[in-house]
CSV table of C-alpha atoms in Angstrom, one decimal:
chain,number,residue,atom,x,y,z
U,23,MET,CA,17.0,-12.6,8.8
U,24,ALA,CA,16.0,-15.7,9.0
U,25,GLY,CA,16.5,-15.6,12.6
U,26,THR,CA,14.7,-12.2,12.8
U,27,PRO,CA,13.2,-11.6,15.9
U,28,ALA,CA,9.6,-11.0,16.6
U,29,TYR,CA,6.0,-10.2,18.6
U,30,ILE,CA,3.3,-9.4,18.7
U,31,SER,CA,2.6,-5.8,17.5
U,32,ASP,CA,-0.9,-4.3,18.6
U,33,MET,CA,-1.5,-4.0,14.2
U,34,ARG,CA,-4.2,-5.9,13.9
U,35,VAL,CA,-6.3,-6.9,10.9
U,36,ILE,CA,-9.3,-5.2,11.0
U,37,ALA,CA,-11.4,-7.3,8.8
U,38,GLY,CA,-12.7,-10.1,6.9
U,39,THR,CA,-11.6,-13.4,6.6
U,40,ALA,CA,-8.9,-13.1,9.0
U,41,GLY,CA,-10.5,-9.8,10.9
U,42,GLY,CA,-9.0,-9.6,14.6
U,43,ARG,CA,-5.5,-11.6,13.6
U,44,ARG,CA,-3.1,-9.8,14.8
U,45,LEU,CA,0.3,-9.2,12.5
U,46,LEU,CA,3.9,-10.5,13.5
U,47,ALA,CA,6.6,-7.4,13.9
U,48,PRO,CA,10.3,-6.7,14.0
U,49,PRO,CA,10.4,-5.3,17.7
U,50,GLY,CA,11.8,-2.2,17.6
U,51,ARG,CA,9.9,1.1,15.5
U,52,THR,CA,11.8,0.4,11.8
U,53,THR,CA,8.6,1.3,10.6
U,54,ARG,CA,6.0,3.8,10.5
U,55,PRO,CA,3.0,1.1,10.6
U,56,THR,CA,-0.9,2.7,9.7
U,57,THR,CA,-3.2,2.8,12.3
U,58,ASP,CA,-5.9,0.4,13.3
U,59,ARG,CA,-8.1,3.9,12.7
U,60,VAL,CA,-6.7,4.8,10.0
U,61,ARG,CA,-6.5,1.6,8.2
U,62,GLU,CA,-10.7,1.2,9.5
U,63,SER,CA,-11.3,4.4,7.5
U,64,VAL,CA,-9.9,4.6,4.3
U,65,PHE,CA,-11.2,0.4,4.3
U,66,ALA,CA,-14.8,1.8,4.6
U,67,ILE,CA,-14.3,4.7,2.2
U,68,LEU,CA,-13.1,1.8,-0.4
U,69,ALA,CA,-15.7,-1.3,0.5
U,70,LEU,CA,-16.2,-3.0,-2.2
U,71,ARG,CA,-13.8,-1.5,-4.6
U,72,VAL,CA,-11.5,-4.2,-3.0
U,73,GLN,CA,-13.1,-7.3,-3.9
U,74,GLU,CA,-11.5,-9.4,-6.8
U,75,ALA,CA,-9.1,-6.2,-7.0
U,76,ARG,CA,-5.2,-6.5,-7.7
U,77,VAL,CA,-3.3,-4.2,-5.2
U,78,LEU,CA,0.2,-2.9,-4.9
U,79,ASP,CA,1.2,-2.4,-1.5
U,80,LEU,CA,4.4,0.2,-2.0
U,81,PHE,CA,6.9,0.9,0.8
U,82,ALA,CA,4.3,-2.2,1.9
U,83,GLY,CA,6.7,-1.7,5.8
U,84,SER,CA,4.4,-4.3,7.9
U,85,GLY,CA,2.2,-4.7,4.8
U,86,SER,CA,-1.0,-4.0,7.1
U,87,LEU,CA,-2.3,-2.0,3.8
U,88,GLY,CA,-2.2,-5.4,1.8
U,89,ILE,CA,-2.9,-7.9,3.9
U,90,GLU,CA,-6.1,-6.4,5.1
U,91,SER,CA,-6.8,-6.0,1.7
U,92,LEU,CA,-6.5,-9.9,1.2
U,93,SER,CA,-8.4,-10.5,4.2
U,94,ARG,CA,-11.3,-8.2,2.7
U,95,GLY,CA,-11.5,-9.8,-1.1
U,96,ALA,CA,-8.3,-8.4,-3.1
U,97,CYS,CA,-7.6,-11.8,-6.0
U,98,SER,CA,-3.7,-10.3,-5.2
U,99,CYS,CA,-1.0,-8.7,-3.4
U,100,VAL,CA,2.8,-7.6,-5.0
U,101,PHE,CA,4.2,-6.3,-1.6
U,102,VAL,CA,7.3,-3.7,-1.9
U,103,ASP,CA,9.4,-2.4,0.0
U,104,LYS,CA,13.3,-1.8,0.4
U,105,SER,CA,13.9,-3.3,3.5
U,106,ARG,CA,14.8,-6.6,3.7
U,107,VAL,CA,13.8,-7.3,7.1
U,108,ALA,CA,9.9,-5.8,6.9
U,109,CYS,CA,9.7,-8.4,3.6
U,110,GLU,CA,10.5,-10.9,6.4
U,111,PHE,CA,8.2,-9.8,8.1
U,112,ILE,CA,5.2,-9.5,5.5
U,113,GLU,CA,6.2,-13.4,4.4
U,114,ARG,CA,5.8,-14.4,8.3
U,115,ASN,CA,2.3,-12.5,7.8
U,116,LEU,CA,1.2,-14.1,4.9
U,117,THR,CA,2.3,-17.7,5.6
U,118,SER,CA,0.5,-17.3,9.0
U,119,LEU,CA,-3.3,-16.1,7.7
U,120,GLY,CA,-2.8,-18.4,4.6
U,121,PHE,CA,-2.7,-15.4,2.6
U,122,ARG,CA,0.5,-17.1,0.5
U,123,ASP,CA,-0.7,-17.8,-2.4
U,124,ARG,CA,-1.8,-14.7,-3.5
U,125,ALA,CA,0.9,-12.5,-2.9
U,126,ARG,CA,4.1,-11.5,-3.7
U,127,VAL,CA,7.0,-9.7,-2.0
U,128,MET,CA,9.8,-7.9,-3.5
U,129,CYS,CA,12.1,-6.8,-1.4
U,130,ALA,CA,13.6,-3.9,-4.2
U,131,ASP,CA,13.6,0.3,-3.8
U,132,TRP,CA,9.8,1.6,-5.6
U,133,ARG,CA,11.3,2.9,-8.8
U,134,VAL,CA,13.0,-0.8,-9.8
U,135,ALA,CA,9.4,-2.6,-9.4
U,136,LEU,CA,7.9,1.0,-10.9
U,137,HIS,CA,10.1,-0.2,-13.9
U,138,GLY,CA,8.9,-2.4,-14.6
U,139,ARG,CA,10.4,-5.7,-12.6
U,140,PHE,CA,7.8,-7.3,-11.1
U,141,GLY,CA,5.5,-7.2,-15.0
U,142,ALA,CA,8.6,-8.8,-15.9
U,143,GLU,CA,9.3,-11.7,-13.6
U,144,GLY,CA,6.2,-13.6,-14.7
U,145,ALA,CA,2.3,-13.4,-13.5
U,146,GLY,CA,0.7,-10.4,-15.5
U,147,ASP,CA,0.7,-8.3,-12.7
U,148,ALA,CA,1.7,-4.8,-13.5
U,149,ARG,CA,-0.8,-3.2,-13.3
U,150,PHE,CA,-3.1,-2.3,-10.6
U,151,ASP,CA,-7.0,-1.2,-9.4
U,152,LEU,CA,-5.8,-0.3,-5.9
U,153,VAL,CA,-2.6,1.3,-5.1
U,154,PHE,CA,-1.2,2.3,-1.6
U,155,VAL,CA,1.6,4.5,-1.4
U,156,ASP,CA,3.1,5.1,1.6
U,157,PRO,CA,6.4,6.6,2.0
U,158,PRO,CA,8.8,8.0,4.8
U,159,TYR,CA,7.3,10.9,5.1
U,160,GLU,CA,10.8,13.1,5.5
U,161,SER,CA,11.5,12.1,2.3
U,162,GLY,CA,8.7,13.5,0.1
U,163,VAL,CA,9.1,11.5,-2.6
U,164,HIS,CA,4.6,11.2,-2.2
U,165,GLY,CA,4.9,12.7,-5.7
U,166,ASN,CA,7.6,11.5,-7.4
U,167,VAL,CA,5.7,7.7,-6.7
U,168,LEU,CA,2.4,9.1,-8.6
U,169,THR,CA,4.2,10.8,-11.1
U,170,GLU,CA,5.8,7.7,-12.0
U,171,LEU,CA,3.1,5.5,-11.7
U,172,ASP,CA,1.2,7.7,-14.6
U,173,LEU,CA,4.0,7.3,-16.5
U,174,GLN,CA,4.0,3.5,-16.4
U,175,GLY,CA,0.7,2.8,-16.5
U,176,SER,CA,0.6,0.8,-13.6
U,177,VAL,CA,-2.9,1.9,-12.7
U,178,LEU,CA,-5.3,0.5,-14.4
U,179,HIS,CA,-8.5,3.0,-16.2
U,180,SER,CA,-11.2,3.9,-13.0
U,181,GLY,CA,-8.0,2.0,-10.9
U,182,LEU,CA,-7.7,4.0,-7.0
U,183,VAL,CA,-4.3,5.0,-5.5
U,184,VAL,CA,-4.1,5.6,-2.1
U,185,CYS,CA,-1.5,7.9,-0.9
U,186,GLU,CA,-1.0,8.3,3.1
U,187,TYR,CA,1.5,11.6,3.7
U,188,SER,CA,1.7,14.7,5.7
U,189,ALA,CA,0.9,19.0,4.6
U,190,HIS,CA,4.4,18.8,4.3
U,191,VAL,CA,5.3,16.8,1.3
U,192,ARG,CA,1.5,17.6,0.2
U,193,PRO,CA,1.1,16.1,-3.3
U,194,GLY,CA,-0.6,18.2,-6.5
U,195,GLU,CA,-4.6,17.3,-6.9
U,196,THR,CA,-3.2,16.2,-10.5
U,197,LEU,CA,-0.5,14.5,-11.5
U,198,GLY,CA,-0.7,13.4,-14.6
U,199,ARG,CA,-3.2,11.2,-15.0
U,200,LEU,CA,-3.9,11.0,-11.3
U,201,ARG,CA,-6.6,13.3,-9.6
U,202,ARG,CA,-7.2,13.7,-6.2
U,203,PHE,CA,-11.0,13.5,-5.3
U,204,ARG,CA,-11.4,13.1,-2.1
U,205,GLU,CA,-8.5,13.8,1.1
U,206,GLU,CA,-9.8,12.7,4.8
U,207,ARG,CA,-7.5,14.1,7.7
U,208,TYR,CA,-6.2,12.1,10.7
U,209,GLY,CA,-5.0,14.3,13.3
U,210,GLU,CA,-1.0,15.6,11.5
U,211,THR,CA,-2.1,12.0,7.8
U,212,LEU,CA,-4.0,13.5,6.3
U,213,VAL,CA,-4.8,9.8,3.5
U,214,GLY,CA,-5.5,11.6,-0.5
U,215,PHE,CA,-8.0,8.5,-2.7
U,216,TYR,CA,-6.8,8.9,-6.9
U,217,MET,CA,-8.5,8.0,-9.7
U,218,TYR,CA,-6.4,7.3,-12.4
U,219,MET,CA,-8.2,9.1,-15.7
U,220,PRO,CA,-6.7,8.3,-19.2
U,221,GLU,CA,-7.6,10.7,-21.9
U,222,GLY,CA,-10.0,11.0,-23.5
């Protein structure tokens, strides 16, 4: 995969230390990247919660959400995507932007990741302050992923999960100890903000 050609895409880092920098992407449209408009709104809502956060970017695709977090001061990010091409380009972007030492890239299915593999590999990063969940809409796994995040204890107390979906695959308001406290609509895209609230 190392020889896969790349081009400078129309995606950019919006703010922070890498603000304005464009991201590399493989030719074609093998992923559905979160648009600049949606990312800008999401990070405006998250505001200072990103700083010093431990971030998990599931279904990372281009890595734009996790990279935006690192640019805005997150202390670390684990990127997970089952596509080897996507993982290659995440690695390239991290290197070109100078974020490689604060990131890990796992080329694996989300179930493998959530069942502890990234924690077992060391670095003690099996629990996170901020999790991005952006599966293909047609997969319909949104609710399953949120439920598994709860079951595996992947989100720290009062941590946030940001989930992108369409109205046709809208997950519930409450999944275990994850409770949706805000939802925004951007055309056909909806973004739900969930907080992890342990019992008692």
